[in-house]
């Protein structure tokens, strides 16, 4: 192997993102480099879920072009929701292949000029292929096109689930059925590359294997200020699906458009109180809240551990409590007869215990809903905590986060009533 060929192959192996940058995709950064390496070299089926604006489809287009050069005898089928959706990606891949940089890459690796023998809005074939198969290297299709007789070594799906799958059970079932049919398209020894965004708990993405999630809080590709503007511009369910890769309800939701701080007000939560809604196994989660009222604004930090026993959360809770300089922890006695209170007190955190007598739905409706517009969630608040609140209805499956926050607001409200007590009302002067 000559030295130049070795250099190019080493670059593809370690830093394939450079090829994306060279053809004009300058927004591709380190995280996209990892995605590219996964698309190119992982042999197992994979599913990459990433938020809107993460350049996942752009990364996929670069990966497809590299796959066609590195493995010219493999057949690729690329599927999106509709035939129209496919066109832009096939055209983009063709432009990448015709770029000077990819032409040079093919020349270095194979010693020939790269020629597109077939270039339509649905197919691309090049002169690099030596296989006797009559099918093109790349075939693009809408998810509902006929799959009869189609076969591929690499089956790629991109955004085959969309908002239609969220609102229509019939659409979800139709997409799932077609995705299952794709199993017959994949050649023996082949693999799937799935990318997209989840829209419903029971959509086709729920059937996809080896899922990796990259939400807006992980990638660092969107600033906190931009995220807040996006929150304000759309309903919570849409923001959660598009940017946090979460499913929340909206038809019967009591809460909309939360305000999440950019980090400027973190100190405002210092010297507040805590509330712990403990779980002891099963499907319920442990929810923890810190809250501080200042100038008719409620600053809130929340953390949710879905399906996790409270004992497994106490160490982390202790650290959060100290970090936010929180004081008394409010704890319900009904379920555990003081078990958690003793554990919390052992961590040198003062407790205030109570027996819960109020209906949970009424408590959440009364205290949380009436104060919702006053709440600012400080930076770092768990998105799962916020989303469980946004998902809350009287018949919600899980309600640990809204219950914890409503209880914390009630505790503040009761404390304010005590502070405003006027002894003169009873005739004392």
Coordinates of C-alpha atoms in Angstrom, one line a residue:
X1 CA 0.0 0.0 0.0
X2 CA 1.5 3.3 -1.0
X3 CA 1.9 6.0 1.6
X4 CA -0.7 8.4 0.3
X5 CA -3.4 5.7 0.2
X6 CA -2.5 4.8 3.8
X7 CA -2.8 8.4 4.9
X8 CA -6.2 8.8 3.4
X9 CA -7.5 5.5 4.9
X10 CA -6.1 6.5 8.3
X11 CA -7.8 9.9 8.0
X12 CA -11.2 8.2 7.2
X13 CA -10.7 5.7 10.1
X14 CA -9.9 8.4 12.7
X15 CA -11.3 11.7 11.5
X16 CA -13.9 11.1 8.7
X17 CA -15.6 14.4 9.7
X18 CA -12.7 16.2 7.8
X19 CA -14.3 15.0 4.6
X20 CA -17.6 16.6 5.6
X21 CA -15.8 19.9 6.5
X22 CA -13.9 19.8 3.2
X23 CA -17.1 19.7 1.1
X24 CA -18.6 22.6 2.9
X25 CA -20.3 21.2 6.0
X26 CA -18.4 23.3 8.5
X27 CA -20.9 22.8 11.3
X28 CA -19.9 19.2 11.7
X29 CA -17.8 18.8 14.8
X30 CA -16.4 16.1 17.1
X31 CA -19.7 14.5 17.9
X32 CA -20.4 14.1 14.2
X33 CA -17.0 12.5 13.8
X34 CA -18.1 9.8 16.3
X35 CA -21.4 9.4 14.4
X36 CA -19.6 9.0 11.1
X37 CA -17.2 6.4 12.5
X38 CA -20.2 4.5 13.8
X39 CA -22.0 4.6 10.5
X40 CA -18.9 3.5 8.6
X41 CA -17.4 0.8 10.8
X42 CA -19.9 -0.6 13.3
X43 CA -21.1 -4.0 12.0
X44 CA -24.2 -4.4 14.2
X45 CA -27.6 -2.8 13.6
X46 CA -27.7 0.7 15.2
X47 CA -30.2 3.4 15.9
X48 CA -29.1 7.0 16.4
X49 CA -31.7 9.4 17.8
X50 CA -30.7 13.0 17.8
X51 CA -32.5 16.3 18.2
X52 CA -33.6 18.7 15.4
X53 CA -30.8 20.9 14.2
X54 CA -28.1 18.4 15.2
X55 CA -27.0 17.8 11.5
X56 CA -27.7 14.1 11.8
X57 CA -29.1 13.9 8.2
X58 CA -26.1 15.9 6.9
X59 CA -23.8 13.5 8.7
X60 CA -25.7 10.6 7.2
X61 CA -25.2 12.0 3.7
X62 CA -21.5 12.2 4.1
X63 CA -21.4 8.7 5.6
X64 CA -23.3 7.3 2.5
X65 CA -20.9 8.9 0.1
X66 CA -17.9 7.5 2.1
X67 CA -19.6 4.0 2.2
X68 CA -20.1 4.1 -1.6
X69 CA -16.3 4.7 -2.1
X70 CA -15.0 2.4 0.7
X71 CA -17.4 -0.5 -0.1
X72 CA -18.4 0.0 -3.7
X73 CA -19.8 -3.6 -4.0
X74 CA -22.2 -3.2 -1.2
X75 CA -25.8 -2.2 -2.0
X76 CA -27.4 0.6 0.1
X77 CA -31.1 1.3 0.4
X78 CA -32.0 4.6 1.9
X79 CA -35.5 5.2 3.1
X80 CA -37.4 8.3 4.4
X81 CA -41.0 8.9 5.1
X82 CA -42.0 9.8 1.5
X83 CA -40.4 9.7 -1.9
X84 CA -40.2 13.5 -1.9
X85 CA -38.2 13.4 1.3
X86 CA -35.7 11.1 -0.3
X87 CA -34.8 13.3 -3.2
X88 CA -32.9 16.0 -1.3
X89 CA -30.5 13.5 0.3
X90 CA -29.8 11.5 -2.9
X91 CA -29.0 14.8 -4.7
X92 CA -26.8 15.9 -1.8
X93 CA -24.9 12.6 -1.9
X94 CA -24.3 13.0 -5.7
X95 CA -22.9 16.5 -5.1
X96 CA -20.6 15.2 -2.4
X97 CA -19.3 12.4 -4.7
X98 CA -18.7 14.9 -7.6
X99 CA -16.7 17.3 -5.3
X100 CA -13.0 17.6 -5.9
X101 CA -12.2 16.1 -2.6
X102 CA -14.1 12.9 -3.1
X103 CA -12.8 12.7 -6.7
X104 CA -9.3 12.9 -5.3
X105 CA -10.1 10.2 -2.6
X106 CA -11.3 7.8 -5.3
X107 CA -8.3 8.5 -7.4
X108 CA -5.9 7.8 -4.5
X109 CA -7.7 4.6 -3.4
X110 CA -8.5 3.1 -6.9
X111 CA -6.3 4.9 -9.4
X112 CA -9.4 5.9 -11.5
X113 CA -11.5 8.9 -12.0
X114 CA -14.8 8.6 -10.1
X115 CA -17.7 8.6 -12.6
X116 CA -21.4 8.5 -11.7
X117 CA -22.8 6.0 -14.2
X118 CA -26.3 6.6 -13.0
X119 CA -27.5 9.7 -11.3
X120 CA -31.2 10.3 -10.7
X121 CA -33.2 11.6 -7.8
X122 CA -33.6 8.1 -6.5
X123 CA -30.4 6.1 -7.6
X124 CA -26.7 6.5 -7.8
X125 CA -24.2 4.1 -9.3
X126 CA -20.5 4.6 -9.9
X127 CA -17.7 3.0 -11.9
X128 CA -16.1 1.8 -8.7
X129 CA -18.4 -1.1 -8.5
X130 CA -17.0 -4.4 -9.8
X131 CA -19.9 -6.6 -8.7
X132 CA -22.1 -8.2 -11.3
X133 CA -25.2 -7.2 -9.5
X134 CA -27.5 -5.2 -11.7
X135 CA -28.8 -2.9 -8.9
X136 CA -27.3 0.5 -8.2
X137 CA -25.0 1.1 -5.2
X138 CA -27.6 3.5 -3.7
X139 CA -31.3 3.3 -4.0
X140 CA -33.6 5.8 -2.3
X141 CA -37.3 5.1 -1.5
X142 CA -40.2 6.4 0.5
X143 CA -41.0 4.0 3.4
X144 CA -44.3 3.0 1.8
X145 CA -42.9 2.1 -1.6
X146 CA -43.0 -1.5 -2.7
X147 CA -40.2 -3.6 -1.2
X148 CA -40.9 -6.7 -3.3
X149 CA -37.6 -8.0 -4.8
X150 CA -35.5 -5.3 -3.0
X151 CA -32.3 -6.4 -1.2
X152 CA -29.5 -4.5 0.4
X153 CA -26.3 -5.0 2.4
X154 CA -27.0 -1.8 4.4
X155 CA -30.5 -0.6 5.0
X156 CA -30.6 3.1 6.1
X157 CA -33.7 4.7 7.5
X158 CA -33.9 8.4 8.3
X159 CA -36.9 10.1 9.9
X160 CA -39.4 7.4 8.8
X161 CA -41.3 8.4 12.0
X162 CA -42.8 11.9 12.1
X163 CA -45.6 13.9 13.6
X164 CA -48.2 11.8 11.7
X165 CA -47.1 8.8 13.8
X166 CA -47.7 10.9 17.0
X167 CA -51.3 11.7 16.3
X168 CA -52.5 8.6 14.3
X169 CA -52.4 5.1 15.6
X170 CA -53.2 3.9 12.0
X171 CA -50.0 5.7 10.8
X172 CA -47.9 4.2 13.6
X173 CA -49.1 0.7 12.8
X174 CA -48.5 1.2 9.1
X175 CA -45.0 2.5 9.7
X176 CA -44.1 -0.3 12.1
X177 CA -45.4 -2.9 9.6
X178 CA -43.3 -1.5 6.8
X179 CA -40.2 -1.3 9.1
X180 CA -40.7 -4.9 10.0
X181 CA -40.9 -5.8 6.3
X182 CA -37.5 -4.2 5.9
X183 CA -36.0 -7.2 7.8
X184 CA -36.6 -9.2 4.6
X185 CA -34.7 -6.6 2.5
X186 CA -31.5 -6.8 4.5
X187 CA -29.1 -9.3 3.0
X188 CA -27.6 -12.0 5.2
X189 CA -24.7 -10.5 7.1
X190 CA -26.1 -7.0 6.4
X191 CA -27.0 -4.3 8.8
X192 CA -29.4 -1.5 9.6
X193 CA -28.5 2.2 10.2
X194 CA -31.6 4.0 11.7
X195 CA -31.7 7.7 12.5
X196 CA -34.6 9.9 13.5
X197 CA -36.6 11.4 16.3
X198 CA -39.2 9.5 18.5
X199 CA -42.8 10.8 18.4
X200 CA -44.8 8.3 20.3
X201 CA -44.1 5.6 22.9
X202 CA -45.5 3.0 20.5
X203 CA -44.0 4.2 17.2
X204 CA -41.6 2.3 14.9
X205 CA -38.6 3.6 16.8
X206 CA -39.7 1.6 19.8
X207 CA -38.9 -1.5 17.6
X208 CA -35.4 -0.3 16.6
X209 CA -32.3 -1.9 18.1
X210 CA -29.2 -0.6 19.9
X211 CA -30.6 2.9 20.5
X212 CA -28.3 5.8 21.2
X213 CA -29.9 9.1 22.2
X214 CA -28.4 12.6 21.8
X215 CA -30.8 15.2 23.1
X216 CA -30.3 19.0 23.1
X217 CA -28.8 19.0 26.6
X218 CA -26.1 16.5 25.6
X219 CA -24.7 17.7 22.3
X220 CA -23.9 21.3 23.1
X221 CA -25.0 22.3 19.6
X222 CA -27.8 24.7 20.8
X223 CA -27.2 27.4 23.4
X224 CA -29.4 27.8 26.5
X225 CA -30.8 31.1 25.1
X226 CA -31.7 29.4 21.8
X227 CA -33.3 26.5 23.7
X228 CA -35.5 28.9 25.7
X229 CA -36.6 30.7 22.5
X230 CA -37.4 27.3 20.9
X231 CA -39.5 26.4 24.0
X232 CA -41.4 29.6 23.8
X233 CA -42.1 29.2 20.1
X234 CA -43.8 25.8 20.3
X235 CA -46.1 23.6 22.5
X236 CA -44.2 21.6 25.1
X237 CA -45.0 18.3 23.4
X238 CA -43.4 19.4 20.2
X239 CA -40.3 20.8 22.0
X240 CA -40.0 17.6 24.0
X241 CA -40.2 15.4 20.9
X242 CA -37.9 17.4 18.7
X243 CA -35.3 18.5 21.1
X244 CA -35.4 16.3 24.2
X245 CA -36.4 13.1 22.4
X246 CA -39.2 12.6 25.0
X247 CA -42.9 11.8 24.7
X248 CA -45.3 14.1 26.6
X249 CA -49.0 14.6 26.3
X250 CA -50.6 17.9 25.3
X251 CA -54.3 17.4 24.7
X252 CA -55.2 17.3 28.4
X253 CA -52.1 18.9 29.9
X254 CA -52.4 21.3 32.7
X255 CA -49.0 22.9 32.2
X256 CA -47.4 24.5 29.2
X257 CA -44.2 26.4 28.2
X258 CA -42.0 26.1 31.2
X259 CA -39.4 28.8 31.8
X260 CA -35.9 27.3 32.1
X261 CA -33.1 29.7 33.2
X262 CA -29.8 30.1 31.3
X263 CA -27.7 29.9 34.5
X264 CA -27.9 33.6 35.5
X265 CA -30.3 32.9 38.4
X266 CA -28.8 29.8 40.0
X267 CA -27.9 31.7 43.2
X268 CA -31.5 32.7 43.6
X269 CA -32.4 29.2 44.7
X270 CA -29.9 29.2 47.6
X271 CA -31.4 28.9 51.2
X272 CA -34.6 27.3 49.9
X273 CA -36.3 24.1 51.2
X274 CA -36.3 20.6 49.8
X275 CA -39.0 18.0 49.2
X276 CA -38.5 14.3 48.6
X277 CA -41.1 12.1 47.0
X278 CA -39.6 8.7 47.7
X279 CA -40.2 5.5 45.7
X280 CA -39.7 2.0 47.2
X281 CA -39.6 -0.1 44.1
X282 CA -41.9 -0.8 41.2
X283 CA -42.7 1.6 38.4
X284 CA -42.8 4.8 40.5
X285 CA -39.8 7.1 40.6
X286 CA -38.1 9.1 43.3
X287 CA -38.5 12.9 42.8
X288 CA -36.5 15.6 44.6
X289 CA -37.3 19.3 44.6
X290 CA -35.5 22.4 45.9
X291 CA -37.5 25.6 45.9
X292 CA -37.0 29.2 46.9
X293 CA -39.4 32.1 46.7
X294 CA -38.0 35.6 45.9
X295 CA -40.0 38.6 44.9
X296 CA -43.1 36.5 43.9
X297 CA -40.9 34.2 41.7
X298 CA -40.4 30.6 42.5
X299 CA -36.9 29.3 41.7
X300 CA -37.0 25.5 41.3
X301 CA -34.5 22.7 40.8
X302 CA -35.9 19.2 40.2
X303 CA -34.5 15.8 39.7
X304 CA -36.3 12.6 38.8
X305 CA -35.1 9.0 39.1
X306 CA -37.7 6.9 37.2
X307 CA -38.2 3.4 38.7
X308 CA -35.5 3.9 41.2
X309 CA -35.6 3.1 45.0
X310 CA -35.0 6.1 47.2
X311 CA -32.1 4.4 48.9
X312 CA -30.2 4.4 45.6
X313 CA -30.8 8.2 45.2
X314 CA -29.9 9.5 48.7
X315 CA -26.2 10.0 48.1
X316 CA -26.9 12.2 45.0
X317 CA -29.7 14.0 46.8
X318 CA -27.3 14.9 49.6
X319 CA -24.9 16.5 47.1
X320 CA -27.6 18.5 45.4
X321 CA -28.9 19.7 48.8
X322 CA -25.5 20.9 49.8
X323 CA -24.8 22.5 46.4
X324 CA -28.0 24.5 46.5
X325 CA -27.5 25.3 50.3
X326 CA -31.0 24.0 50.9
X327 CA -32.4 23.8 54.4
X328 CA -35.3 21.7 55.7
X329 CA -36.4 18.6 53.7
X330 CA -40.1 18.0 53.7
X331 CA -41.1 14.3 53.8
X332 CA -44.3 12.4 53.8
X333 CA -44.8 9.7 56.5
X334 CA -47.7 7.8 55.1
X335 CA -45.8 5.1 53.2
X336 CA -42.7 4.5 55.3
X337 CA -43.5 5.5 58.9
X338 CA -40.4 7.7 59.1
X339 CA -37.9 5.4 57.4
X340 CA -36.7 8.0 54.9
X341 CA -36.7 10.8 57.4
X342 CA -34.2 8.9 59.6
X343 CA -32.0 8.3 56.6
X344 CA -32.1 12.0 55.6
X345 CA -31.4 13.2 59.2
X346 CA -28.4 10.8 59.2
X347 CA -27.0 13.0 56.4
X348 CA -27.3 16.0 58.7
X349 CA -30.3 17.4 56.8
X350 CA -33.1 18.7 59.0
X351 CA -36.5 17.3 58.2
X352 CA -40.2 18.3 58.5
X353 CA -42.5 15.3 58.3
X354 CA -46.2 15.2 57.6
X355 CA -49.1 12.9 57.0
X356 CA -50.6 13.5 53.6
X357 CA -54.3 14.0 53.7
X358 CA -54.9 15.9 50.5
X359 CA -56.0 14.3 47.2
X360 CA -53.0 14.4 44.9
X361 CA -54.9 15.7 41.9
X362 CA -56.4 18.5 43.9
X363 CA -53.1 19.4 45.5
X364 CA -51.3 19.6 42.1
X365 CA -54.2 21.5 40.6
X366 CA -54.4 24.0 43.4
X367 CA -50.7 24.7 44.3
X368 CA -48.7 23.9 41.1
X369 CA -51.1 25.0 38.5
X370 CA -51.9 28.4 40.1
X371 CA -48.2 29.1 40.6
X372 CA -47.0 27.8 37.2
X373 CA -46.4 31.2 35.7
X374 CA -44.2 32.2 38.6
X375 CA -41.8 29.3 38.3
X376 CA -38.3 29.5 36.8
X377 CA -36.5 26.2 36.6
X378 CA -32.8 26.8 37.2
X379 CA -30.2 25.5 34.8
X380 CA -29.4 21.9 35.3
X381 CA -33.0 20.9 36.3
X382 CA -33.6 17.3 35.0
X383 CA -35.5 17.4 31.7
X384 CA -37.3 14.2 32.8
X385 CA -38.6 16.0 35.9
X386 CA -40.0 18.9 33.8
X387 CA -41.4 16.6 31.2
X388 CA -43.3 14.5 33.8
X389 CA -44.9 17.7 35.0
X390 CA -45.8 18.7 31.4
X391 CA -47.2 15.2 30.8
X392 CA -49.4 15.3 33.9
X393 CA -53.2 14.8 33.8
X394 CA -55.5 13.3 36.4
X395 CA -55.0 9.9 34.7
X396 CA -51.3 10.2 34.2
X397 CA -49.3 7.0 34.7
X398 CA -46.6 8.7 36.7
X399 CA -46.9 11.8 38.8
X400 CA -43.9 11.9 41.2
X401 CA -42.4 15.1 39.9
X402 CA -45.6 17.2 39.9
X403 CA -46.5 15.8 43.3
X404 CA -43.1 16.7 44.8
X405 CA -43.2 20.3 43.4
X406 CA -46.8 20.9 44.4
X407 CA -46.0 19.7 47.9
X408 CA -43.0 22.0 48.1
X409 CA -45.1 25.0 46.9
X410 CA -47.7 24.1 49.6
X411 CA -45.0 24.0 52.2
X412 CA -43.9 27.6 51.2
X413 CA -47.5 28.7 51.1
X414 CA -48.1 27.4 54.6
X415 CA -45.0 29.0 55.9
X416 CA -46.0 32.4 54.5
X417 CA -49.4 32.1 56.2
X418 CA -47.6 31.6 59.6
X419 CA -45.4 34.5 58.9
X420 CA -48.3 36.8 58.1
X421 CA -50.3 35.8 61.2
X422 CA -51.7 38.9 62.8
X423 CA -52.3 38.5 66.6
X424 CA -54.4 41.6 66.7
X425 CA -57.2 39.6 65.0
X426 CA -57.7 37.9 68.3
X427 CA -57.9 41.1 70.4
X428 CA -54.3 41.2 71.5
X429 CA -52.6 44.6 71.2

